[in-house]
Short mmCIF file of C-alpha atoms and ligand atoms in Angstrom, two decimals:
data_model
loop_
_atom_site.label_atom_id
_atom_site.label_comp_id
_atom_site.label_asym_id
_atom_site.label_seq_id
_atom_site.Cartn_x
_atom_site.Cartn_y
_atom_site.Cartn_z
CA MET A 1 -16.28 -28.92 11.29
CA LYS A 2 -18.15 -31.57 9.37
CA TYR A 3 -21.94 -31.59 9.21
CA ILE A 4 -24.26 -34.57 8.98
CA SER A 5 -27.76 -34.63 7.54
CA THR A 6 -30.46 -35.93 9.86
CA ARG A 7 -31.98 -38.17 7.18
CA THR A 8 -29.25 -40.20 5.51
CA GLY A 9 -26.07 -39.15 7.19
CA GLU A 10 -24.99 -37.16 4.11
CA VAL A 11 -21.77 -35.38 5.10
CA ILE A 12 -20.75 -31.81 4.27
CA ASN A 13 -17.12 -30.94 4.79
CA SER A 14 -17.16 -27.32 5.86
CA SER A 15 -19.22 -24.78 7.76
CA TYR A 16 -19.10 -22.51 4.72
CA GLU A 17 -20.87 -25.09 2.57
CA ALA A 18 -23.39 -26.04 5.23
CA ILE A 19 -24.39 -22.39 5.70
CA LEU A 20 -24.81 -21.76 1.99
CA LYS A 21 -26.67 -24.99 1.40
CA GLY A 22 -29.29 -24.61 4.13
CA LEU A 23 -31.15 -27.85 3.52
CA ALA A 24 -29.38 -31.16 2.76
CA ASP A 25 -30.01 -32.79 -0.63
CA ASP A 26 -31.88 -35.59 1.09
CA GLY A 27 -34.28 -33.07 2.63
CA GLY A 28 -32.68 -33.39 6.08
CA LEU A 29 -31.16 -30.73 8.31
CA PHE A 30 -27.48 -30.33 9.10
CA LEU A 31 -25.99 -30.85 12.54
CA PRO A 32 -22.32 -30.52 13.54
CA GLU A 33 -20.60 -33.92 13.65
CA ASN A 34 -19.53 -33.26 17.26
CA LEU A 35 -20.47 -30.58 19.69
CA PRO A 36 -17.50 -29.06 21.51
CA ILE A 37 -17.56 -28.60 25.30
CA ILE A 38 -17.16 -24.95 26.24
CA LYS A 39 -15.82 -23.58 29.50
CA PHE A 40 -15.22 -20.03 30.68
CA SER A 41 -12.26 -19.08 32.82
CA GLU A 42 -12.62 -16.86 35.88
CA GLU A 43 -10.95 -14.03 33.98
CA GLU A 44 -13.38 -14.40 31.08
CA ILE A 45 -16.37 -14.34 33.41
CA LYS A 46 -15.14 -11.23 35.18
CA SER A 47 -15.00 -9.24 31.96
CA LEU A 48 -17.98 -10.91 30.31
CA ASN A 49 -19.60 -9.18 27.37
CA TYR A 50 -21.99 -10.41 24.72
CA LYS A 51 -19.75 -10.15 21.69
CA PHE A 52 -16.97 -12.04 23.42
CA VAL A 53 -19.29 -14.93 24.29
CA ALA A 54 -20.75 -14.96 20.77
CA LYS A 55 -17.28 -15.18 19.24
CA LYS A 56 -16.22 -17.97 21.57
CA VAL A 57 -19.36 -20.06 21.07
CA ILE A 58 -19.75 -19.54 17.33
CA SER A 59 -16.07 -20.17 16.55
CA SER A 60 -16.10 -23.39 18.58
CA ILE A 61 -18.54 -24.85 16.03
CA PHE A 62 -17.71 -22.88 12.89
CA ASP A 63 -14.07 -23.72 13.59
CA ASP A 64 -13.03 -23.50 9.95
CA PHE A 65 -13.85 -19.77 9.87
CA THR A 66 -10.78 -17.67 10.67
CA LYS A 67 -10.65 -15.62 13.84
CA GLU A 68 -10.95 -12.44 11.74
CA GLU A 69 -13.99 -13.75 9.90
CA ILE A 70 -15.89 -14.55 13.10
CA GLU A 71 -14.75 -11.28 14.60
CA SER A 72 -16.08 -9.17 11.75
CA ALA A 73 -19.37 -11.09 11.52
CA VAL A 74 -20.07 -10.81 15.25
CA GLU A 75 -19.05 -7.15 15.54
CA GLY A 76 -21.06 -6.15 12.50
CA ALA A 77 -24.14 -8.08 13.57
CA TYR A 78 -24.36 -6.99 17.19
CA ASP A 79 -23.37 -3.39 16.50
CA THR A 80 -26.90 -3.10 15.08
CA PHE A 81 -28.32 -3.79 18.57
CA GLU A 82 -28.91 -1.32 21.38
CA ASP A 83 -25.92 -0.62 23.60
CA GLU A 84 -26.94 -3.26 26.07
CA ILE A 85 -27.34 -6.20 23.74
CA LEU A 86 -29.03 -8.59 26.16
CA PRO A 87 -30.42 -7.19 29.43
CA ILE A 88 -31.71 -9.71 31.97
CA THR A 89 -34.56 -8.75 34.32
CA LYS A 90 -35.14 -10.63 37.56
CA LEU A 91 -38.73 -11.45 38.51
CA ASN A 92 -38.41 -13.46 41.66
CA ASN A 93 -36.93 -16.87 40.80
CA ASN A 94 -37.28 -16.25 37.06
CA TYR A 95 -34.87 -14.29 34.93
CA ILE A 96 -36.24 -12.68 31.78
CA MET A 97 -33.66 -12.87 29.01
CA GLU A 98 -34.65 -9.85 26.90
CA LEU A 99 -33.79 -11.02 23.42
CA TYR A 100 -35.53 -8.08 21.74
CA HIS A 101 -33.05 -5.24 21.63
CA GLY A 102 -32.13 -5.66 17.97
CA LYS A 103 -33.43 -3.80 14.94
CA THR A 104 -36.86 -5.44 14.69
CA LEU A 105 -37.46 -5.87 18.43
CA ALA A 106 -37.70 -9.67 18.33
CA PHE A 107 -35.28 -12.47 19.12
CA LYS A 108 -34.89 -13.43 15.45
CA ASP A 109 -32.51 -10.47 15.13
CA PHE A 110 -29.89 -12.48 17.05
CA ALA A 111 -29.62 -14.90 14.15
CA LEU A 112 -30.75 -12.86 11.16
CA SER A 113 -28.30 -10.04 11.83
CA ILE A 114 -25.36 -12.43 11.58
CA LEU A 115 -26.51 -15.01 8.99
CA PRO A 116 -26.07 -12.66 5.99
CA ARG A 117 -22.54 -11.86 7.10
CA LEU A 118 -21.69 -15.55 7.48
CA MET A 119 -23.16 -16.21 4.04
CA LYS A 120 -21.17 -13.40 2.44
CA ILE A 121 -17.93 -14.68 3.98
CA SER A 122 -18.79 -18.20 2.77
CA ILE A 123 -19.39 -17.03 -0.81
CA ASP A 124 -16.02 -15.30 -0.88
CA LYS A 125 -14.24 -18.19 0.78
CA LEU A 126 -15.56 -20.75 -1.69
CA ASN A 127 -14.74 -18.36 -4.50
CA LEU A 128 -18.27 -18.37 -5.80
CA LYS A 129 -19.14 -15.65 -8.22
CA GLU A 130 -22.80 -16.09 -7.47
CA LYS A 131 -25.19 -13.59 -6.05
CA ILE A 132 -27.32 -15.06 -3.28
CA VAL A 133 -30.96 -14.12 -3.48
CA ILE A 134 -32.87 -14.72 -0.27
CA LEU A 135 -36.59 -15.30 -0.69
CA ALA A 136 -38.96 -15.45 2.25
CA ALA A 137 -42.70 -15.52 2.82
CA THR A 138 -43.62 -14.03 6.14
CA SER A 139 -46.52 -13.62 8.46
CA GLY A 140 -44.57 -10.95 10.31
CA ASP A 141 -41.39 -11.39 12.27
CA THR A 142 -39.12 -13.37 9.97
CA GLY A 143 -39.67 -11.01 7.08
CA SER A 144 -38.73 -7.81 8.80
CA ALA A 145 -35.75 -9.40 10.55
CA ALA A 146 -34.51 -10.87 7.26
CA LEU A 147 -34.93 -7.58 5.39
CA SER A 148 -33.12 -5.72 8.11
CA GLY A 149 -30.37 -8.34 8.46
CA PHE A 150 -29.57 -8.57 4.76
CA SER A 151 -29.97 -4.87 3.97
CA ASN A 152 -26.82 -3.51 2.34
CA VAL A 153 -24.93 -6.82 2.69
CA GLU A 154 -22.88 -7.01 -0.48
CA GLY A 155 -23.45 -9.98 -2.79
CA THR A 156 -26.95 -10.61 -1.47
CA GLU A 157 -30.43 -9.54 -2.47
CA VAL A 158 -33.45 -10.17 -0.26
CA ILE A 159 -37.08 -10.32 -1.35
CA VAL A 160 -39.80 -10.80 1.24
CA PHE A 161 -43.41 -11.56 0.39
CA TYR A 162 -46.03 -10.63 2.94
CA PRO A 163 -49.81 -10.99 2.81
CA THR A 164 -52.10 -7.97 2.54
CA GLU A 165 -54.33 -9.61 5.17
CA GLY A 166 -53.53 -10.59 8.74
CA ILE A 167 -50.41 -8.55 9.36
CA SER A 168 -50.13 -5.75 11.90
CA GLU A 169 -49.53 -2.12 10.99
CA ILE A 170 -46.21 -2.11 12.82
CA GLN A 171 -45.02 -5.30 11.14
CA ARG A 172 -46.04 -3.94 7.74
CA LYS A 173 -44.27 -0.64 8.27
CA GLN A 174 -41.12 -2.41 9.44
CA MET A 175 -40.97 -3.95 5.99
CA VAL A 176 -42.22 -1.26 3.63
CA CYS A 177 -40.18 1.58 5.11
CA LEU A 178 -36.86 -0.17 4.77
CA ASP A 179 -34.67 1.78 2.42
CA ALA A 180 -31.82 -0.38 1.11
CA LYS A 181 -31.00 -1.07 -2.52
CA ASN A 182 -30.87 -4.85 -2.09
CA SER A 183 -33.99 -5.25 0.09
CA HIS A 184 -37.47 -5.63 -1.33
CA ALA A 185 -40.84 -6.16 0.32
CA VAL A 186 -43.72 -7.24 -1.88
CA ALA A 187 -47.35 -7.49 -0.76
CA ILE A 188 -49.28 -10.48 -2.03
CA LYS A 189 -53.05 -10.12 -2.20
CA GLY A 190 -54.54 -12.63 0.23
CA ASN A 191 -53.48 -14.28 3.49
CA PHE A 192 -50.22 -15.84 4.66
CA ASP A 193 -50.98 -19.26 3.19
CA ASP A 194 -51.43 -17.66 -0.25
CA ALA A 195 -48.03 -15.99 0.03
CA GLN A 196 -46.38 -19.13 1.38
CA SER A 197 -47.72 -21.51 -1.24
CA ALA A 198 -46.86 -19.10 -4.07
CA LEU A 199 -43.28 -19.03 -2.81
CA LYS A 200 -43.10 -22.82 -2.41
CA ASN A 201 -43.83 -23.12 -6.13
CA ILE A 202 -40.91 -20.83 -6.86
CA PHE A 203 -38.51 -23.02 -4.85
CA ASN A 204 -39.78 -26.08 -6.69
CA ASP A 205 -39.44 -24.45 -10.10
CA ASP A 206 -36.40 -26.21 -11.60
CA ASP A 207 -36.55 -24.23 -14.84
CA LEU A 208 -36.33 -20.98 -12.93
CA ALA A 209 -33.42 -22.24 -10.83
CA LYS A 210 -31.60 -23.33 -13.97
CA SER A 211 -32.06 -20.09 -15.83
CA LEU A 212 -31.00 -18.10 -12.76
CA ALA A 213 -27.95 -20.33 -12.27
CA GLU A 214 -26.83 -19.42 -15.79
CA LYS A 215 -26.88 -15.82 -14.64
CA ASN A 216 -24.91 -16.66 -11.49
CA ILE A 217 -27.87 -16.26 -9.18
CA ARG A 218 -28.59 -18.75 -6.44
CA LEU A 219 -31.91 -18.77 -4.61
CA SER A 220 -31.76 -19.41 -0.89
CA SER A 221 -34.03 -19.12 2.10
CA ALA A 222 -33.54 -17.47 5.45
CA ASN A 223 -35.81 -19.76 7.41
CA SER A 224 -34.78 -21.16 10.71
CA ILE A 225 -33.53 -24.54 9.50
CA ASN A 226 -30.22 -23.02 8.36
CA ILE A 227 -27.37 -24.03 10.70
CA GLY A 228 -26.10 -20.46 10.34
CA ARG A 229 -29.20 -19.29 12.19
CA LEU A 230 -29.12 -21.94 14.88
CA VAL A 231 -25.52 -21.69 16.09
CA PRO A 232 -25.54 -17.96 16.96
CA GLN A 233 -28.58 -18.61 19.18
CA ILE A 234 -26.59 -20.98 21.40
CA ALA A 235 -24.47 -18.03 22.49
CA TYR A 236 -27.19 -16.20 24.41
CA TYR A 237 -27.75 -19.14 26.74
CA PHE A 238 -24.05 -19.21 27.62
CA TYR A 239 -23.96 -15.44 28.04
CA SER A 240 -27.03 -15.36 30.27
CA TYR A 241 -25.84 -18.19 32.49
CA TYR A 242 -22.45 -16.61 33.08
CA GLU A 243 -24.00 -13.18 33.52
CA LEU A 244 -26.09 -14.62 36.39
CA LEU A 245 -22.96 -16.20 37.82
CA ARG A 246 -20.98 -12.95 37.47
CA ASN A 247 -23.72 -11.08 39.33
CA GLY A 248 -23.84 -13.62 42.13
CA GLU A 249 -27.39 -14.74 41.28
CA ILE A 250 -26.23 -18.34 40.97
CA GLU A 251 -23.26 -20.29 42.25
CA GLU A 252 -20.58 -21.99 40.23
CA SER A 253 -21.94 -25.09 38.43
CA GLU A 254 -25.45 -24.42 39.77
CA SER A 255 -28.06 -25.96 37.47
CA ILE A 256 -30.73 -23.75 35.97
CA ASN A 257 -33.82 -24.39 33.84
CA ILE A 258 -34.81 -22.60 30.69
CA SER A 259 -38.34 -21.82 29.54
CA VAL A 260 -38.87 -20.96 25.89
CA PRO A 261 -41.99 -19.81 24.03
CA THR A 262 -41.77 -22.13 21.06
CA GLY A 263 -42.91 -22.18 17.45
CA ASN A 264 -40.53 -23.72 14.95
CA PHE A 265 -38.38 -25.18 17.76
CA GLY A 266 -35.24 -23.22 16.84
CA ASN A 267 -34.79 -21.21 20.01
CA ILE A 268 -35.29 -24.06 22.49
CA LEU A 269 -33.14 -26.38 20.39
CA ALA A 270 -30.28 -23.89 20.71
CA GLY A 271 -30.74 -24.23 24.49
CA TYR A 272 -30.58 -28.01 24.18
CA LEU A 273 -27.34 -27.74 22.19
CA ALA A 274 -25.93 -25.41 24.86
CA LYS A 275 -26.68 -28.15 27.38
CA GLN A 276 -24.85 -30.71 25.21
CA MET A 277 -21.94 -28.27 25.13
CA GLY A 278 -21.59 -28.37 28.88
CA LEU A 279 -23.85 -25.56 30.13
CA PRO A 280 -25.54 -26.66 33.41
CA ILE A 281 -29.12 -26.62 32.15
CA ASP A 282 -31.33 -29.11 33.94
CA ILE A 283 -34.87 -28.92 32.53
CA LEU A 284 -35.97 -27.39 29.22
CA ILE A 285 -39.52 -26.08 29.36
CA CYS A 286 -41.28 -25.98 26.00
CA ALA A 287 -44.08 -23.41 26.18
CA SER A 288 -46.82 -23.23 23.54
CA ASN A 289 -50.07 -21.45 22.78
CA LYS A 290 -53.35 -23.14 21.86
CA ASN A 291 -51.56 -24.75 18.91
CA ASN A 292 -50.31 -27.36 21.35
CA VAL A 293 -48.88 -30.02 19.07
CA LEU A 294 -45.51 -29.92 20.89
CA THR A 295 -47.13 -30.16 24.33
CA ASP A 296 -48.84 -33.36 23.25
CA PHE A 297 -45.65 -34.65 21.67
CA PHE A 298 -43.55 -34.27 24.80
CA ASN A 299 -46.26 -35.79 26.96
CA SER A 300 -47.13 -38.74 24.73
CA GLY A 301 -44.32 -39.39 22.23
CA LYS A 302 -46.77 -38.90 19.39
CA TYR A 303 -46.44 -35.95 17.02
CA ASN A 304 -49.83 -35.34 15.47
CA ALA A 305 -50.34 -32.38 13.13
CA ASN A 306 -53.85 -33.57 12.21
CA ARG A 307 -55.64 -30.92 14.17
CA GLU A 308 -57.28 -27.55 13.86
CA PHE A 309 -55.00 -24.57 13.32
CA TYR A 310 -55.75 -21.62 15.61
CA LYS A 311 -54.92 -17.96 15.11
CA THR A 312 -53.88 -16.74 18.55
CA ASN A 313 -52.67 -13.55 20.17
CA SER A 314 -49.11 -14.94 20.01
CA PRO A 315 -49.02 -15.20 16.19
CA SER A 316 -45.31 -15.98 15.86
CA MET A 317 -45.98 -19.32 17.55
CA ASP A 318 -48.96 -20.30 15.41
CA ILE A 319 -47.51 -23.35 13.75
CA LEU A 320 -48.35 -27.03 13.39
CA VAL A 321 -45.13 -28.48 12.03
CA SER A 322 -41.99 -27.41 13.91
CA SER A 323 -39.16 -28.05 11.47
CA ASN A 324 -36.28 -27.87 13.92
CA LEU A 325 -37.71 -30.69 16.01
CA GLU A 326 -36.13 -33.03 13.45
CA ARG A 327 -32.72 -32.15 14.84
CA LEU A 328 -33.77 -33.12 18.35
CA LEU A 329 -35.19 -36.40 17.04
CA TYR A 330 -31.86 -37.20 15.43
CA LEU A 331 -29.95 -36.56 18.63
CA ILE A 332 -32.33 -38.53 20.85
CA ALA A 333 -32.27 -41.41 18.35
CA ASP A 334 -28.51 -41.61 18.90
CA LYS A 335 -27.90 -40.28 15.39
CA ASP A 336 -29.78 -43.06 13.63
CA ALA A 337 -30.56 -41.23 10.36
CA GLU A 338 -32.61 -44.10 8.99
CA LYS A 339 -34.97 -43.88 11.94
CA ILE A 340 -35.46 -40.16 11.30
CA ASN A 341 -36.00 -40.75 7.61
CA ASN A 342 -38.84 -43.12 8.47
CA LEU A 343 -40.41 -40.72 10.97
CA MET A 344 -40.29 -37.92 8.41
CA LYS A 345 -41.90 -40.20 5.83
CA ASP A 346 -44.72 -40.81 8.30
CA LEU A 347 -45.04 -37.09 8.86
CA LYS A 348 -45.31 -36.47 5.12
CA GLU A 349 -47.77 -39.30 4.47
CA LYS A 350 -49.86 -39.33 7.64
CA ASN A 351 -49.14 -35.93 9.15
CA SER A 352 -48.06 -37.73 12.32
CA TYR A 353 -45.44 -40.06 13.79
CA ILE A 354 -44.66 -41.90 17.02
CA ILE A 355 -41.22 -42.17 18.57
CA ASP A 356 -40.02 -45.37 20.26
CA ASN A 357 -39.54 -45.89 24.00
CA LYS A 358 -35.84 -45.32 23.88
CA MET A 359 -36.24 -41.94 22.24
CA GLN A 360 -38.96 -41.06 24.70
CA GLU A 361 -36.60 -41.93 27.54
CA ASN A 362 -34.16 -39.41 26.05
CA ILE A 363 -36.56 -36.45 26.14
CA LYS A 364 -37.20 -36.68 29.86
CA ASP A 365 -35.45 -33.37 30.46
CA PHE A 366 -38.14 -31.57 28.45
CA LYS A 367 -41.38 -30.43 30.09
CA ALA A 368 -44.19 -28.95 28.03
CA TYR A 369 -47.21 -26.74 28.75
CA TYR A 370 -49.62 -24.63 26.71
CA TYR A 371 -51.88 -21.65 27.36
CA LYS A 372 -54.98 -20.06 25.85
CA ASP A 373 -55.32 -16.43 24.79
CA ASP A 374 -57.26 -15.25 27.84
CA GLU A 375 -54.85 -16.93 30.27
CA ILE A 376 -51.99 -15.16 28.52
CA LEU A 377 -53.64 -11.74 28.87
CA GLU A 378 -54.33 -12.49 32.53
CA ASN A 379 -50.65 -13.26 33.12
CA ILE A 380 -49.54 -10.03 31.41
CA LYS A 381 -51.85 -8.15 33.77
CA GLU A 382 -50.69 -10.03 36.88
CA THR A 383 -47.05 -9.55 36.03
CA TYR A 384 -47.57 -5.87 35.36
CA GLU A 385 -49.39 -5.38 38.66
CA GLU A 386 -46.88 -7.37 40.67
CA TYR A 387 -43.60 -6.18 39.14
CA ASN A 388 -44.51 -3.14 37.05
CA TYR A 389 -42.99 -5.07 34.15
CA LEU A 390 -44.60 -5.45 30.74
CA LEU A 391 -44.49 -8.76 28.89
CA ASP A 392 -45.51 -9.37 25.32
CA THR A 393 -47.89 -12.27 24.63
CA HIS A 394 -45.15 -14.72 23.59
CA THR A 395 -42.95 -14.06 26.59
CA ALA A 396 -45.92 -14.36 28.93
CA ILE A 397 -46.34 -17.95 27.75
CA GLY A 398 -42.72 -18.67 28.68
CA LEU A 399 -43.11 -17.15 32.12
CA MET A 400 -46.36 -19.01 32.80
CA ALA A 401 -44.73 -22.33 31.94
CA ALA A 402 -41.75 -21.53 34.17
CA LYS A 403 -44.16 -20.85 37.05
CA GLU A 404 -46.24 -23.93 36.37
CA TYR A 405 -43.23 -26.22 36.45
CA ASN A 406 -42.35 -24.53 39.73
CA SER A 407 -38.88 -25.84 40.25
CA LYS A 408 -36.39 -24.89 42.96
CA ASN A 409 -33.94 -24.12 40.17
CA LYS A 410 -33.72 -20.60 38.87
CA THR A 411 -35.19 -20.34 35.42
CA LEU A 412 -34.12 -18.31 32.41
CA VAL A 413 -37.21 -17.29 30.47
CA ALA A 414 -36.63 -16.35 26.84
CA SER A 415 -38.36 -13.05 26.10
CA THR A 416 -38.81 -13.21 22.36
CA ALA A 417 -40.41 -9.85 21.55
CA SER A 418 -40.83 -6.34 22.91
CA PRO A 419 -44.29 -5.70 24.41
CA PHE A 420 -44.48 -2.65 22.14
CA LYS A 421 -44.47 -4.92 19.12
CA PHE A 422 -47.90 -6.19 20.08
CA PRO A 423 -49.51 -3.05 21.54
CA LYS A 424 -53.12 -4.11 21.00
CA ALA A 425 -52.93 -7.38 22.92
CA VAL A 426 -50.81 -5.85 25.67
CA SER A 427 -53.17 -2.87 26.05
CA GLU A 428 -56.15 -5.20 26.17
CA ALA A 429 -54.43 -7.20 28.91
CA ILE A 430 -54.01 -4.22 31.19
CA SER A 431 -57.37 -2.67 30.26
CA LEU A 432 -56.09 0.31 28.31
CA GLU A 433 -57.81 1.86 25.34
CA ILE A 434 -57.15 0.37 21.91
CA TYR A 435 -57.25 2.47 18.75
CA ASP A 436 -57.46 1.45 15.10
CA ASP A 437 -54.03 2.95 14.62
CA ASP A 438 -51.28 0.77 16.17
CA PHE A 439 -49.07 3.79 16.75
CA LYS A 440 -51.78 5.61 18.66
CA THR A 441 -52.32 2.52 20.81
CA LEU A 442 -48.59 2.38 21.36
CA GLU A 443 -48.39 5.98 22.51
CA HIS A 444 -51.28 5.57 24.90
CA LEU A 445 -49.68 2.41 26.31
CA SER A 446 -46.42 4.25 26.85
CA VAL A 447 -48.05 7.26 28.53
CA LYS A 448 -50.12 5.10 30.88
CA THR A 449 -47.33 2.70 31.86
CA GLU A 450 -44.62 5.36 31.82
CA ILE A 451 -42.44 2.97 29.85
CA GLU A 452 -40.54 4.57 27.01
CA ILE A 453 -41.35 3.51 23.42
CA PRO A 454 -38.22 2.05 21.77
CA GLN A 455 -36.63 4.70 19.54
CA ILE A 456 -36.88 2.37 16.55
CA LEU A 457 -40.67 2.45 16.76
CA LYS A 458 -40.77 6.21 17.16
CA ASP A 459 -38.72 6.52 13.99
CA LEU A 460 -40.93 4.01 12.24
CA GLU A 461 -44.08 6.02 12.80
CA ILE A 462 -42.80 8.89 10.72
CA ALA A 463 -40.74 6.82 8.27
CA GLU A 464 -41.51 7.08 4.58
CA VAL A 465 -42.95 4.13 2.69
CA THR A 466 -40.44 3.11 0.04
CA GLN A 467 -41.78 -0.28 -0.98
CA LYS A 468 -45.06 -0.06 -2.79
CA ARG A 469 -45.40 -3.28 -4.77
CA VAL A 470 -48.71 -5.13 -4.40
CA ILE A 471 -49.22 -8.14 -6.65
CA ASP A 472 -51.49 -11.11 -7.31
CA SER A 473 -49.91 -14.35 -6.14
CA ASN A 474 -49.74 -15.69 -9.71
CA LEU A 475 -47.33 -12.90 -10.64
CA ILE A 476 -44.67 -13.84 -8.09
CA LYS A 477 -42.23 -15.27 -10.63
CA GLU A 478 -42.47 -12.24 -12.94
CA THR A 479 -41.94 -9.96 -9.97
CA ILE A 480 -38.81 -11.79 -8.84
CA LEU A 481 -37.37 -11.61 -12.34
CA GLU A 482 -38.23 -7.94 -12.64
CA ILE A 483 -36.55 -7.13 -9.30
CA LEU A 484 -33.47 -9.08 -10.33
CA GLY A 485 -33.39 -7.05 -13.54
CA GLU A 486 -34.01 -9.98 -15.86
C1 PLP B 1 -40.21 -16.82 15.97
C2 PLP B 1 -40.76 -16.46 17.28
C3 PLP B 1 -41.01 -17.43 18.29
C4 PLP B 1 -40.78 -18.90 18.06
O1 PLP B 1 -39.41 -19.23 17.99
P1 PLP B 1 -38.94 -20.63 17.39
O2 PLP B 1 -37.46 -20.57 17.34
O3 PLP B 1 -39.55 -20.69 16.00
O4 PLP B 1 -39.46 -21.70 18.26
C5 PLP B 1 -41.50 -17.00 19.51
N1 PLP B 1 -41.76 -15.69 19.75
C6 PLP B 1 -41.54 -14.73 18.82
C7 PLP B 1 -41.87 -13.32 19.14
C8 PLP B 1 -41.03 -15.08 17.56
O5 PLP B 1 -40.82 -14.12 16.63
#
């Protein structure tokens, strides 16, 4: 497969290179030159399982990987999940796609468990002698999923920086209790912005990159713009659709909708690509919290990040600039890279841009809604009372949007995190006691709802802290060098 950059049409000749490169030299994002159409035979549907679908979907795009390479990456990645990789729960006309049965109990595990394996294969294939060092700044979910995904993957080292402020006890423990030689979590004094801007300086430090290159070290990032994160996410839409078909919930070729709680626009974009690849998805529902920049965009054609930033009870969706939206823009502009380049210039200079009528015509199959914190808690309570089913705050947003659009089609709602990952908000929603200690809140929640705590969290409570570094943000470079043994 060849890959094209969204900004100038720069072409990359192999999946291996695109995965290792992450971002194009022109600042754009990579997209496959063509998207294959995928069909499942009756036989394949009858014996459907997640790994099979993942192999079929991923190899249709990463078609230069050998069968064995895809096989080993998929098996290794999804062996880290619970036995049932992707359960689907029916709530009336909506089907909750539980994407949280991986190691860190959030949907990012679907991509971050396989990306390191794809990177390792790519390094070997291109005969690079380099060690890949993944750096990430995190406000929670990405960091723990990256640490867990890269842990013990040969030829890689992962360093995650998290803020001392504004991170939950569970999220912190998921990072600092990880015991793998190549995984490092470092606390940065301050908030997420402090950690993020310190890391940005590192990526822009040419001297550092040069001196590391001499030592055969290449810095890379695990954020969601990497095509190696996006492609594996397409698979769960195919799997879920055919699982509904296999169970007689839908008929052959029946159209469904999808509703996705959205932040950086990676998850819903994977659904859009699935649609381009022949999956009968009708409407894509983009669900947001009070940071409603995408809602306004889909309703008006104007993307405007000049607005207040809110901290909400769905923190993984608190974002003002959704990087993956650029890929959608490119596709709806009929692959006119120059147009995208101009829009991205506007975004950089004015923090906003407006798409033309033709592009707007092409996003008609997206609907967008947003919800405030108290509405979200109310929905968690309603859903619990009606179905005895617990939603986390992010998933509740997806379900609310599905209900608001109120289509005759059945809707797949992406459930992006386990309710036990956000015990305080969930307990507040159903009027249970909240304690200072997250784990105590968790236990109380489990006792009262009679829903079992995931084993991973039980283990986490008693896990030993192995990562104890706490630094000032101006010492980030020294710390990286020290960890890399320089
Ligand atoms: C990352 C995340 C999201 C947002 O997903 P995007 O692909 O960035 O749109 C939603 N919910 C949870 C729990 C997440 O961790």
